[in-house]
């Protein structure tokens, strides 16, 4: 029996969905038909929501709220915070500084066993054990 994949949607992928990007929407539909599902990392939720509120994009806020009914917003638990700190320390020792938001999202995926969907592969490629793909 095939194991269901849970995809964590990075901020840029959520943005593409809100813009009804054909490739991203098609990939999402294909994964749902295949029996897979999605989750929204809490940091990605925050980044999208703050941007939509800032520009007063009321219609897109409504669409985003509907999306969040279909796909739950995850929670950063203590193991995810600990993983974030460990990632930061390891990458910094190697001279590979990354934005905190990227580290939060990566740790959320690692701890939860999620596959990250992102259009910023280079932001995540150096993180050992992280499963990722690009629907764009």
GROMACS .gro file of N, CA and C in nm:
model
  408
    1UNK      N    1   0.084  -0.120   0.000
    1UNK     CA    2   0.000   0.000   0.000
    1UNK      C    3   0.088   0.125   0.000
    2UNK      N    4   0.058   0.218  -0.086
    2UNK     CA    5   0.134   0.341  -0.101
    2UNK      C    6   0.108   0.435   0.016
    3UNK      N    7   0.215   0.494   0.066
    3UNK     CA    8   0.204   0.587   0.178
    3UNK      C    9   0.167   0.727   0.127
    4UNK      N   10   0.074   0.791   0.194
    4UNK     CA   11   0.033   0.926   0.156
    4UNK      C   12   0.146   1.025   0.183
    5UNK      N   13   0.168   1.116   0.090
    5UNK     CA   14   0.265   1.223   0.109
    5UNK      C   15   0.191   1.346   0.160
    6UNK      N   16   0.248   1.409   0.261
    6UNK     CA   17   0.193   1.536   0.308
    6UNK      C   18   0.290   1.645   0.264
    7UNK      N   19   0.241   1.736   0.182
    7UNK     CA   20   0.322   1.845   0.130
    7UNK      C   21   0.303   1.970   0.215
    8UNK      N   22   0.414   2.030   0.256
    8UNK     CA   23   0.412   2.157   0.327
    8UNK      C   24   0.434   2.267   0.223
    9UNK      N   25   0.342   2.360   0.216
    9UNK     CA   26   0.345   2.463   0.112
    9UNK      C   27   0.423   2.586   0.158
   10UNK      N   28   0.535   2.612   0.091
   10UNK     CA   29   0.617   2.729   0.122
   10UNK      C   30   0.540   2.856   0.085
   11UNK      N   31   0.584   2.967   0.138
   11UNK     CA   32   0.518   3.095   0.116
   11UNK      C   33   0.503   3.126  -0.033
   12UNK      N   34   0.609   3.101  -0.111
   12UNK     CA   35   0.600   3.134  -0.253
   12UNK      C   36   0.498   3.047  -0.326
   13UNK      N   37   0.482   2.923  -0.284
   13UNK     CA   38   0.383   2.835  -0.346
   13UNK      C   39   0.242   2.880  -0.309
   14UNK      N   40   0.222   2.919  -0.185
   14UNK     CA   41   0.091   2.974  -0.145
   14UNK      C   42   0.059   3.098  -0.227
   15UNK      N   43   0.159   3.181  -0.250
   15UNK     CA   44   0.140   3.301  -0.331
   15UNK      C   45   0.099   3.265  -0.474
   16UNK      N   46   0.163   3.163  -0.531
   16UNK     CA   47   0.125   3.117  -0.665
   16UNK      C   48  -0.019   3.065  -0.667
   17UNK      N   49  -0.058   2.994  -0.561
   17UNK     CA   50  -0.196   2.944  -0.554
   17UNK      C   51  -0.296   3.059  -0.549
   18UNK      N   52  -0.262   3.163  -0.472
   18UNK     CA   53  -0.351   3.279  -0.462
   18UNK      C   54  -0.363   3.353  -0.595
   19UNK      N   55  -0.261   3.339  -0.679
   19UNK     CA   56  -0.263   3.401  -0.813
   19UNK      C   57  -0.317   3.304  -0.918
   20UNK      N   58  -0.363   3.188  -0.874
   20UNK     CA   59  -0.415   3.084  -0.965
   20UNK      C   60  -0.315   3.045  -1.073
   21UNK      N   61  -0.188   3.034  -1.034
   21UNK     CA   62  -0.084   2.992  -1.127
   21UNK      C   63  -0.118   2.853  -1.181
   22UNK      N   64  -0.123   2.841  -1.313
   22UNK     CA   65  -0.170   2.718  -1.377
   22UNK      C   66  -0.087   2.596  -1.339
   23UNK      N   67   0.046   2.609  -1.342
   23UNK     CA   68   0.131   2.492  -1.312
   23UNK      C   69   0.118   2.448  -1.168
   24UNK      N   70   0.119   2.543  -1.076
   24UNK     CA   71   0.109   2.508  -0.934
   24UNK      C   72  -0.029   2.450  -0.903
   25UNK      N   73  -0.134   2.511  -0.955
   25UNK     CA   74  -0.270   2.459  -0.932
   25UNK      C   75  -0.286   2.320  -0.991
   26UNK      N   76  -0.230   2.297  -1.108
   26UNK     CA   77  -0.237   2.166  -1.172
   26UNK      C   78  -0.162   2.061  -1.091
   27UNK      N   79  -0.044   2.097  -1.043
   27UNK     CA   80   0.034   2.003  -0.959
   27UNK      C   81  -0.041   1.970  -0.832
   28UNK      N   82  -0.100   2.071  -0.769
   28UNK     CA   83  -0.177   2.049  -0.647
   28UNK      C   84  -0.294   1.953  -0.674
   29UNK      N   85  -0.369   1.979  -0.779
   29UNK     CA   86  -0.482   1.892  -0.813
   29UNK      C   87  -0.435   1.748  -0.835
   30UNK      N   88  -0.325   1.733  -0.907
   30UNK     CA   89  -0.272   1.599  -0.933
   30UNK      C   90  -0.235   1.525  -0.805
   31UNK      N   91  -0.174   1.595  -0.712
   31UNK     CA   92  -0.136   1.533  -0.585
   31UNK      C   93  -0.258   1.496  -0.502
   32UNK      N   94  -0.358   1.582  -0.503
   32UNK     CA   95  -0.481   1.551  -0.427
   32UNK      C   96  -0.552   1.430  -0.486
   33UNK      N   97  -0.559   1.423  -0.619
   33UNK     CA   98  -0.621   1.308  -0.686
   33UNK      C   99  -0.544   1.180  -0.653
   34UNK      N  100  -0.412   1.192  -0.638
   34UNK     CA  101  -0.328   1.076  -0.606
   34UNK      C  102  -0.341   1.033  -0.459
   35UNK      N  103  -0.420   1.108  -0.381
   35UNK     CA  104  -0.441   1.071  -0.242
   35UNK      C  105  -0.349   1.139  -0.143
   36UNK      N  106  -0.274   1.236  -0.189
   36UNK     CA  107  -0.185   1.312  -0.101
   36UNK      C  108  -0.258   1.434  -0.047
   37UNK      N  109  -0.197   1.502   0.047
   37UNK     CA  110  -0.259   1.620   0.106
   37UNK      C  111  -0.153   1.725   0.136
   38UNK      N  112  -0.197   1.838   0.192
   38UNK     CA  113  -0.106   1.949   0.219
   38UNK      C  114  -0.128   2.002   0.360
   39UNK      N  115  -0.025   2.071   0.407
   39UNK     CA  116  -0.030   2.143   0.534
   39UNK      C  117   0.039   2.276   0.511
   40UNK      N  118  -0.001   2.376   0.587
   40UNK     CA  119   0.059   2.509   0.574
   40UNK      C  120   0.149   2.533   0.695
   41UNK      N  121   0.279   2.552   0.672
   41UNK     CA  122   0.368   2.584   0.784
   41UNK      C  123   0.324   2.715   0.850
   42UNK      N  124   0.330   2.723   0.982
   42UNK     CA  125   0.281   2.844   1.049
   42UNK      C  126   0.352   2.971   1.004
   43UNK      N  127   0.479   2.964   0.974
   43UNK     CA  128   0.552   3.083   0.930
   43UNK      C  129   0.502   3.127   0.792
   44UNK      N  130   0.473   3.032   0.704
   44UNK     CA  131   0.420   3.066   0.572
   44UNK      C  132   0.282   3.130   0.586
   45UNK      N  133   0.201   3.079   0.677
   45UNK     CA  134   0.070   3.138   0.704
   45UNK      C  135   0.087   3.284   0.745
   46UNK      N  136   0.178   3.308   0.838
   46UNK     CA  137   0.204   3.445   0.886
   46UNK      C  138   0.252   3.535   0.773
   47UNK      N  139   0.347   3.487   0.693
   47UNK     CA  140   0.402   3.570   0.586
   47UNK      C  141   0.295   3.608   0.483
   48UNK      N  142   0.210   3.513   0.446
   48UNK     CA  143   0.103   3.542   0.350
   48UNK      C  144   0.001   3.637   0.411
   49UNK      N  145  -0.045   3.604   0.532
   49UNK     CA  146  -0.150   3.685   0.594
   49UNK      C  147  -0.105   3.829   0.616
   50UNK      N  148   0.018   3.849   0.664
   50UNK     CA  149   0.066   3.986   0.689
   50UNK      C  150   0.073   4.066   0.559
   51UNK      N  151   0.116   4.001   0.451
   51UNK     CA  152   0.124   4.069   0.322
   51UNK      C  153  -0.013   4.108   0.269
   52UNK      N  154  -0.109   4.018   0.279
   52UNK     CA  155  -0.243   4.047   0.231
   52UNK      C  156  -0.310   4.156   0.314
   53UNK      N  157  -0.289   4.153   0.445
   53UNK     CA  158  -0.344   4.258   0.531
   53UNK      C  159  -0.281   4.393   0.500
   54UNK      N  160  -0.151   4.393   0.476
   54UNK     CA  161  -0.079   4.518   0.448
   54UNK      C  162  -0.135   4.588   0.325
   55UNK      N  163  -0.162   4.511   0.219
   55UNK     CA  164  -0.212   4.572   0.094
   55UNK      C  165  -0.365   4.573   0.089
   56UNK      N  166  -0.428   4.531   0.197
   56UNK     CA  167  -0.574   4.530   0.208
   56UNK      C  168  -0.639   4.449   0.095
   57UNK      N  169  -0.583   4.332   0.068
   57UNK     CA  170  -0.633   4.244  -0.037
   57UNK      C  171  -0.746   4.157   0.019
   58UNK      N  172  -0.862   4.217   0.034
   58UNK     CA  173  -0.975   4.153   0.100
   58UNK      C  174  -1.018   4.025   0.029
   59UNK      N  175  -1.028   4.029  -0.102
   59UNK     CA  176  -1.071   3.910  -0.178
   59UNK      C  177  -0.971   3.797  -0.162
   60UNK      N  178  -0.843   3.829  -0.172
   60UNK     CA  179  -0.741   3.724  -0.158
   60UNK      C  180  -0.735   3.672  -0.015
   61UNK      N  181  -0.763   3.757   0.083
   61UNK     CA  182  -0.770   3.711   0.222
   61UNK      C  183  -0.882   3.608   0.237
   62UNK      N  184  -0.995   3.633   0.173
   62UNK     CA  185  -1.105   3.537   0.177
   62UNK      C  186  -1.067   3.405   0.113
   63UNK      N  187  -0.999   3.412   0.000
   63UNK     CA  188  -0.954   3.292  -0.070
   63UNK      C  189  -0.852   3.217   0.016
   64UNK      N  190  -0.762   3.293   0.079
   64UNK     CA  191  -0.661   3.231   0.165
   64UNK      C  192  -0.727   3.162   0.284
   65UNK      N  193  -0.827   3.227   0.343
   65UNK     CA  194  -0.900   3.165   0.455
   65UNK      C  195  -0.966   3.034   0.411
   66UNK      N  196  -1.021   3.031   0.289
   66UNK     CA  197  -1.080   2.907   0.236
   66UNK      C  198  -0.974   2.799   0.219
   67UNK      N  199  -0.859   2.839   0.169
   67UNK     CA  200  -0.748   2.745   0.151
   67UNK      C  201  -0.708   2.684   0.286
   68UNK      N  202  -0.710   2.768   0.390
   68UNK     CA  203  -0.673   2.721   0.524
   68UNK      C  204  -0.779   2.630   0.585
   69UNK      N  205  -0.900   2.631   0.531
   69UNK     CA  206  -1.001   2.534   0.574
   69UNK      C  207  -0.973   2.398   0.511
   70UNK      N  208  -0.921   2.400   0.388
   70UNK     CA  209  -0.889   2.275   0.318
   70UNK      C  210  -0.759   2.212   0.369
   71UNK      N  211  -0.662   2.296   0.400
   71UNK     CA  212  -0.531   2.249   0.445
   71UNK      C  213  -0.500   2.314   0.579
   72UNK      N  214  -0.478   2.234   0.682
   72UNK     CA  215  -0.456   2.290   0.815
   72UNK      C  216  -0.326   2.371   0.824
   73UNK      N  217  -0.328   2.467   0.913
   73UNK     CA  218  -0.207   2.541   0.947
   73UNK      C  219  -0.140   2.464   1.059
   74UNK      N  220  -0.016   2.426   1.038
   74UNK     CA  221   0.057   2.347   1.137
   74UNK      C  222   0.097   2.428   1.258
   75UNK      N  223   0.157   2.360   1.354
   75UNK     CA  224   0.202   2.420   1.479
   75UNK      C  225   0.350   2.391   1.497
   76UNK      N  226   0.424   2.492   1.538
   76UNK     CA  227   0.566   2.472   1.571
   76UNK      C  228   0.573   2.420   1.715
   77UNK      N  229   0.599   2.291   1.730
   77UNK     CA  230   0.613   2.234   1.863
   77UNK      C  231   0.759   2.243   1.909
   78UNK      N  232   0.784   2.203   2.032
   78UNK     CA  233   0.920   2.216   2.085
   78UNK      C  234   1.023   2.141   2.002
   79UNK      N  235   0.998   2.018   1.958
   79UNK     CA  236   1.098   1.952   1.872
   79UNK      C  237   1.129   2.033   1.745
   80UNK      N  238   1.031   2.100   1.689
   80UNK     CA  239   1.056   2.182   1.570
   80UNK      C  240   1.141   2.303   1.604
   81UNK      N  241   1.116   2.365   1.719
   81UNK     CA  242   1.200   2.478   1.762
   81UNK      C  243   1.343   2.430   1.787
   82UNK      N  244   1.356   2.315   1.852
   82UNK     CA  245   1.490   2.261   1.878
   82UNK      C  246   1.563   2.230   1.748
   83UNK      N  247   1.491   2.175   1.651
   83UNK     CA  248   1.551   2.145   1.520
   83UNK      C  249   1.592   2.274   1.449
   84UNK      N  250   1.512   2.379   1.463
   84UNK     CA  251   1.547   2.508   1.403
   84UNK      C  252   1.678   2.559   1.460
   85UNK      N  253   1.693   2.552   1.591
   85UNK     CA  254   1.816   2.598   1.655
   85UNK      C  255   1.936   2.515   1.610
   86UNK      N  256   1.918   2.384   1.600
   86UNK     CA  257   2.027   2.296   1.556
   86UNK      C  258   2.066   2.326   1.411
   87UNK      N  259   1.967   2.348   1.325
   87UNK     CA  260   1.995   2.383   1.185
   87UNK      C  261   2.073   2.513   1.177
   88UNK      N  262   2.029   2.612   1.253
   88UNK     CA  263   2.097   2.742   1.253
   88UNK      C  264   2.243   2.726   1.292
   89UNK      N  265   2.267   2.654   1.402
   89UNK     CA  266   2.404   2.637   1.450
   89UNK      C  267   2.491   2.565   1.347
   90UNK      N  268   2.439   2.458   1.289
   90UNK     CA  269   2.515   2.381   1.190
   90UNK      C  270   2.546   2.464   1.067
   91UNK      N  271   2.446   2.530   1.014
   91UNK     CA  272   2.466   2.609   0.892
   91UNK      C  273   2.557   2.729   0.918
   92UNK      N  274   2.542   2.792   1.032
   92UNK     CA  275   2.627   2.908   1.062
   92UNK      C  276   2.772   2.866   1.076
   93UNK      N  277   2.797   2.751   1.141
   93UNK     CA  278   2.934   2.700   1.152
   93UNK      C  279   2.996   2.678   1.015
   94UNK      N  280   2.912   2.641   0.918
   94UNK     CA  281   2.959   2.616   0.782
   94UNK      C  282   2.955   2.740   0.694
   95UNK      N  283   2.923   2.855   0.753
   95UNK     CA  284   2.918   2.980   0.677
   95UNK      C  285   2.798   2.991   0.585
   96UNK      N  286   2.694   2.916   0.615
   96UNK     CA  287   2.573   2.915   0.531
   96UNK      C  288   2.456   2.977   0.607
   97UNK      N  289   2.457   3.108   0.618
   97UNK     CA  290   2.350   3.177   0.690
   97UNK      C  291   2.222   3.177   0.607
   98UNK      N  292   2.111   3.147   0.671
   98UNK     CA  293   1.980   3.146   0.607
   98UNK      C  294   1.883   3.230   0.689
   99UNK      N  295   1.780   3.278   0.622
   99UNK     CA  296   1.675   3.354   0.691
   99UNK      C  297   1.607   3.264   0.795
  100UNK      N  298   1.571   3.324   0.908
  100UNK     CA  299   1.503   3.247   1.012
  100UNK      C  300   1.377   3.179   0.958
  101UNK      N  301   1.299   3.250   0.877
  101UNK     CA  302   1.175   3.192   0.825
  101UNK      C  303   1.202   3.063   0.749
  102UNK      N  304   1.309   3.061   0.669
  102UNK     CA  305   1.343   2.938   0.595
  102UNK      C  306   1.380   2.826   0.691
  103UNK      N  307   1.452   2.859   0.797
  103UNK     CA  308   1.491   2.757   0.895
  103UNK      C  309   1.369   2.704   0.970
  104UNK      N  310   1.276   2.793   1.006
  104UNK     CA  311   1.153   2.749   1.073
  104UNK      C  312   1.076   2.651   0.984
  105UNK      N  313   1.062   2.687   0.857
  105UNK     CA  314   0.987   2.602   0.763
  105UNK      C  315   1.057   2.469   0.743
  106UNK      N  316   1.190   2.471   0.727
  106UNK     CA  317   1.265   2.347   0.708
  106UNK      C  318   1.252   2.256   0.830
  107UNK      N  319   1.268   2.312   0.949
  107UNK     CA  320   1.257   2.232   1.071
  107UNK      C  321   1.116   2.176   1.089
  108UNK      N  322   1.016   2.256   1.059
  108UNK     CA  323   0.877   2.211   1.064
  108UNK      C  324   0.859   2.088   0.976
  109UNK      N  325   0.916   2.091   0.857
  109UNK     CA  326   0.905   1.978   0.763
  109UNK      C  327   0.984   1.857   0.812
  110UNK      N  328   1.104   1.878   0.859
  110UNK     CA  329   1.187   1.767   0.906
  110UNK      C  330   1.120   1.693   1.022
  111UNK      N  331   1.074   1.768   1.120
  111UNK     CA  332   1.013   1.707   1.239
  111UNK      C  333   0.881   1.639   1.204
  112UNK      N  334   0.804   1.700   1.115
  112UNK     CA  335   0.674   1.644   1.078
  112UNK      C  336   0.678   1.537   0.971
  113UNK      N  337   0.794   1.522   0.907
  113UNK     CA  338   0.805   1.425   0.798
  113UNK      C  339   0.736   1.471   0.670
  114UNK      N  340   0.726   1.602   0.651
  114UNK     CA  341   0.658   1.659   0.535
  114UNK      C  342   0.756   1.683   0.421
  115UNK      N  343   0.705   1.681   0.299
  115UNK     CA  344   0.781   1.720   0.181
  115UNK      C  345   0.750   1.866   0.153
  116UNK      N  346   0.853   1.948   0.151
  116UNK     CA  347   0.837   2.091   0.126
  116UNK      C  348   0.817   2.117  -0.023
  117UNK      N  349   0.715   2.196  -0.055
  117UNK     CA  350   0.695   2.242  -0.192
  117UNK      C  351   0.739   2.388  -0.196
  118UNK      N  352   0.843   2.417  -0.275
  118UNK     CA  353   0.899   2.551  -0.280
  118UNK      C  354   0.952   2.582  -0.419
  119UNK      N  355   0.954   2.709  -0.451
  119UNK     CA  356   1.019   2.755  -0.573
  119UNK      C  357   1.158   2.809  -0.541
  120UNK      N  358   1.198   2.800  -0.415
  120UNK     CA  359   1.329   2.848  -0.371
  120UNK      C  360   1.416   2.731  -0.328
  121UNK      N  361   1.441   2.640  -0.420
  121UNK     CA  362   1.518   2.520  -0.389
  121UNK      C  363   1.654   2.556  -0.328
  122UNK      N  364   1.718   2.659  -0.380
  122UNK     CA  365   1.852   2.694  -0.331
  122UNK      C  366   1.851   2.736  -0.184
  123UNK      N  367   1.739   2.783  -0.134
  123UNK     CA  368   1.729   2.820   0.008
  123UNK      C  369   1.733   2.697   0.099
  124UNK      N  370   1.698   2.581   0.043
  124UNK     CA  371   1.681   2.461   0.125
  124UNK      C  372   1.773   2.346   0.088
  125UNK      N  373   1.843   2.356  -0.023
  125UNK     CA  374   1.922   2.243  -0.075
  125UNK      C  375   2.031   2.195   0.020
  126UNK      N  376   2.083   2.282   0.106
  126UNK     CA  377   2.192   2.244   0.195
  126UNK      C  378   2.144   2.180   0.326
  127UNK      N  379   2.015   2.161   0.340
  127UNK     CA  380   1.961   2.106   0.465
  127UNK      C  381   1.946   1.955   0.450
  128UNK      N  382   2.033   1.884   0.520
  128UNK     CA  383   2.035   1.737   0.513
  128UNK      C  384   1.902   1.677   0.559
  129UNK      N  385   1.856   1.580   0.482
  129UNK     CA  386   1.736   1.505   0.520
  129UNK      C  387   1.605   1.570   0.481
  130UNK      N  388   1.610   1.693   0.431
  130UNK     CA  389   1.486   1.762   0.393
  130UNK      C  390   1.439   1.715   0.256
  131UNK      N  391   1.317   1.670   0.251
  131UNK     CA  392   1.255   1.631   0.124
  131UNK      C  393   1.185   1.753   0.066
  132UNK      N  394   1.214   1.784  -0.060
  132UNK     CA  395   1.152   1.901  -0.121
  132UNK      C  396   1.127   1.878  -0.270
  133UNK      N  397   1.036   1.958  -0.323
  133UNK     CA  398   1.002   1.953  -0.465
  133UNK      C  399   0.959   2.092  -0.508
  134UNK      N  400   0.952   2.113  -0.639
  134UNK     CA  401   0.910   2.242  -0.694
  134UNK      C  402   0.796   2.218  -0.792
  135UNK      N  403   0.680   2.275  -0.765
  135UNK     CA  404   0.566   2.261  -0.855
  135UNK      C  405   0.563   2.371  -0.960
  136UNK      N  406   0.653   2.464  -0.954
  136UNK     CA  407   0.653   2.578  -1.046
  136UNK      C  408   0.732   2.545  -1.166
   0.00000   0.00000   0.00000
